[in-house]
Amino acid sequence: MTEYTVEFVGTGETIEVSDKQTILKACIEAGIAQEYSCRVGMCLACSAEIVEGEVTQPAARGLTEAEREDYALTCMARPQSDLKLDRGVYPPSIEQDAADAAAAADDD
Ligand code: FES
């Protein structure tokens, strides 16, 4: 087991996270107010932009392949290096989901 340092830019919050642990679980244990909802990699509520470093998140089904390079779903993501994350930054596909929902509502 390897421990990595995860720093949240702009907040001054830093935690140690094992490569076997999700970033969200470590946040909850540390009392950091990381937003989340589904905890199964689908809703994107727990998203953070990867400013620096790498994660593994094979179960992050809510992200496109391209988005997995730049965004972490913290409920699924485990660190593979020290990280800098910007919490509450969402991938472009979340905007598309909102647009699709609005279009569907207009059709009614
Ligand atoms: S809490 Fe829903 S994707 Fe992480």
mmCIF file of C-alpha atoms and ligand atoms in Angstrom:
data_model
loop_
_atom_site.group_PDB
_atom_site.id
_atom_site.type_symbol
_atom_site.label_atom_id
_atom_site.label_comp_id
_atom_site.label_asym_id
_atom_site.label_seq_id
_atom_site.Cartn_x
_atom_site.Cartn_y
_atom_site.Cartn_z
ATOM 1 C CA MET A 1 0.000 0.000 0.000
ATOM 2 C CA THR A 2 1.305 3.420 -0.969
ATOM 3 C CA GLU A 3 0.125 6.723 0.496
ATOM 4 C CA TYR A 4 -0.130 9.803 -1.698
ATOM 5 C CA THR A 5 -0.678 13.443 -0.834
ATOM 6 C CA VAL A 6 -3.834 14.955 -2.288
ATOM 7 C CA GLU A 7 -4.009 18.749 -2.223
ATOM 8 C CA PHE A 8 -7.209 20.641 -3.004
ATOM 9 C CA VAL A 9 -6.251 23.841 -4.777
ATOM 10 C CA GLY A 10 -7.665 27.066 -3.433
ATOM 11 C CA THR A 11 -8.793 25.541 -0.131
ATOM 12 C CA GLY A 12 -5.542 24.832 1.725
ATOM 13 C CA GLU A 13 -6.811 21.291 2.403
ATOM 14 C CA THR A 14 -4.354 18.416 2.070
ATOM 15 C CA ILE A 15 -4.958 14.762 2.915
ATOM 16 C CA GLU A 16 -3.043 11.504 2.673
ATOM 17 C CA VAL A 17 -4.825 8.874 0.593
ATOM 18 C CA SER A 18 -3.776 5.264 0.098
ATOM 19 C CA ASP A 19 -3.724 3.833 -3.426
ATOM 20 C CA LYS A 20 -6.336 1.333 -2.171
ATOM 21 C CA GLN A 21 -8.777 4.018 -0.967
ATOM 22 C CA THR A 22 -11.102 6.326 -2.872
ATOM 23 C CA ILE A 23 -10.431 10.029 -2.564
ATOM 24 C CA LEU A 24 -14.036 10.588 -1.436
ATOM 25 C CA LYS A 25 -13.707 8.092 1.431
ATOM 26 C CA ALA A 26 -10.521 9.802 2.587
ATOM 27 C CA CYS A 27 -12.280 13.193 2.414
ATOM 28 C CA ILE A 28 -15.188 11.932 4.520
ATOM 29 C CA GLU A 29 -12.807 10.484 7.119
ATOM 30 C CA ALA A 30 -10.873 13.775 7.219
ATOM 31 C CA GLY A 31 -14.031 15.881 7.574
ATOM 32 C CA ILE A 32 -13.584 17.589 4.202
ATOM 33 C CA ALA A 33 -16.892 18.681 2.685
ATOM 34 C CA GLN A 34 -16.516 16.968 -0.691
ATOM 35 C CA GLU A 35 -19.838 16.920 -2.492
ATOM 36 C CA TYR A 36 -21.250 13.533 -3.547
ATOM 37 C CA SER A 37 -24.514 11.751 -4.247
ATOM 38 C CA CYS A 38 -24.627 8.327 -5.950
ATOM 39 C CA ARG A 39 -21.180 7.029 -4.867
ATOM 40 C CA VAL A 40 -21.181 4.628 -7.831
ATOM 41 C CA GLY A 41 -19.523 6.756 -10.531
ATOM 42 C CA MET A 42 -22.637 7.877 -12.371
ATOM 43 C CA CYS A 43 -23.942 11.278 -11.208
ATOM 44 C CA LEU A 44 -20.748 13.428 -11.457
ATOM 45 C CA ALA A 45 -21.578 15.264 -8.201
ATOM 46 C CA CYS A 46 -18.198 14.337 -6.733
ATOM 47 C CA SER A 47 -16.182 15.538 -9.730
ATOM 48 C CA ALA A 48 -12.870 17.345 -9.430
ATOM 49 C CA GLU A 49 -10.511 18.611 -12.096
ATOM 50 C CA ILE A 50 -7.098 16.919 -12.083
ATOM 51 C CA VAL A 51 -4.654 19.827 -11.994
ATOM 52 C CA GLU A 52 -1.627 17.600 -11.432
ATOM 53 C CA GLY A 53 -1.067 13.854 -11.018
ATOM 54 C CA GLU A 54 -2.783 10.611 -11.975
ATOM 55 C CA VAL A 55 -5.672 8.514 -10.707
ATOM 56 C CA THR A 56 -7.112 5.128 -11.562
ATOM 57 C CA GLN A 57 -10.896 5.120 -11.944
ATOM 58 C CA PRO A 58 -12.023 2.231 -14.147
ATOM 59 C CA ALA A 59 -15.544 2.350 -12.651
ATOM 60 C CA ALA A 60 -16.082 6.080 -13.358
ATOM 61 C CA ARG A 61 -18.860 5.329 -15.843
ATOM 62 C CA GLY A 62 -20.202 8.895 -15.809
ATOM 63 C CA LEU A 63 -17.079 10.206 -17.569
ATOM 64 C CA THR A 64 -16.189 9.862 -21.243
ATOM 65 C CA GLU A 65 -12.805 8.312 -22.068
ATOM 66 C CA ALA A 66 -11.404 11.773 -22.889
ATOM 67 C CA GLU A 67 -12.727 13.272 -19.630
ATOM 68 C CA ARG A 68 -10.973 10.605 -17.547
ATOM 69 C CA GLU A 69 -7.649 12.309 -18.331
ATOM 70 C CA ASP A 70 -8.721 15.646 -16.845
ATOM 71 C CA TYR A 71 -11.393 14.859 -14.254
ATOM 72 C CA ALA A 72 -11.645 12.536 -11.275
ATOM 73 C CA LEU A 73 -14.867 11.128 -9.886
ATOM 74 C CA THR A 74 -13.685 11.098 -6.310
ATOM 75 C CA CYS A 75 -16.129 8.334 -5.287
ATOM 76 C CA MET A 76 -14.303 5.990 -7.674
ATOM 77 C CA ALA A 77 -10.829 7.493 -8.112
ATOM 78 C CA ARG A 78 -7.787 6.151 -6.302
ATOM 79 C CA PRO A 79 -4.505 8.069 -6.475
ATOM 80 C CA GLN A 80 -1.576 6.774 -8.494
ATOM 81 C CA SER A 81 0.673 9.724 -7.625
ATOM 82 C CA ASP A 82 0.567 12.831 -5.488
ATOM 83 C CA LEU A 83 -2.345 14.928 -6.733
ATOM 84 C CA LYS A 84 -3.613 18.463 -7.011
ATOM 85 C CA LEU A 85 -7.385 18.543 -7.484
ATOM 86 C CA ASP A 86 -9.826 21.405 -8.020
ATOM 87 C CA ARG A 87 -13.037 20.310 -6.288
ATOM 88 C CA GLY A 88 -16.441 21.081 -7.734
ATOM 89 C CA VAL A 89 -15.207 21.453 -11.325
ATOM 90 C CA TYR A 90 -17.405 19.434 -13.642
ATOM 91 C CA PRO A 91 -16.667 17.803 -17.020
ATOM 92 C CA PRO A 92 -18.329 19.115 -20.205
ATOM 93 C CA SER A 93 -20.646 16.092 -20.446
ATOM 94 C CA ILE A 94 -22.577 17.292 -17.393
ATOM 95 C CA GLU A 95 -23.600 20.358 -19.417
ATOM 96 C CA GLN A 96 -24.785 18.090 -22.229
ATOM 97 C CA ASP A 97 -26.890 16.069 -19.788
ATOM 98 C CA ALA A 98 -28.523 19.307 -18.578
ATOM 99 C CA ALA A 99 -29.125 20.439 -22.179
ATOM 100 C CA ASP A 100 -30.670 17.065 -23.039
ATOM 101 C CA ALA A 101 -32.955 17.291 -20.003
ATOM 102 C CA ALA A 102 -34.033 20.825 -20.962
ATOM 103 C CA ALA A 103 -34.700 19.735 -24.551
ATOM 104 C CA ALA A 104 -36.764 16.792 -23.336
ATOM 105 C CA ALA A 105 -38.771 19.113 -21.069
ATOM 106 C CA ASP A 106 -39.420 21.459 -24.035
ATOM 107 C CA ASP A 107 -40.832 18.544 -26.030
ATOM 108 C CA ASP A 108 -43.614 18.071 -23.480
HETATM 109 S S1 FES B 1 -21.008 10.553 -6.174
HETATM 110 FE FE1 FES B 1 -21.965 10.214 -8.064
HETATM 111 S S2 FES B 1 -20.303 10.016 -9.457
HETATM 112 FE FE2 FES B 1 -19.348 10.151 -7.498
#
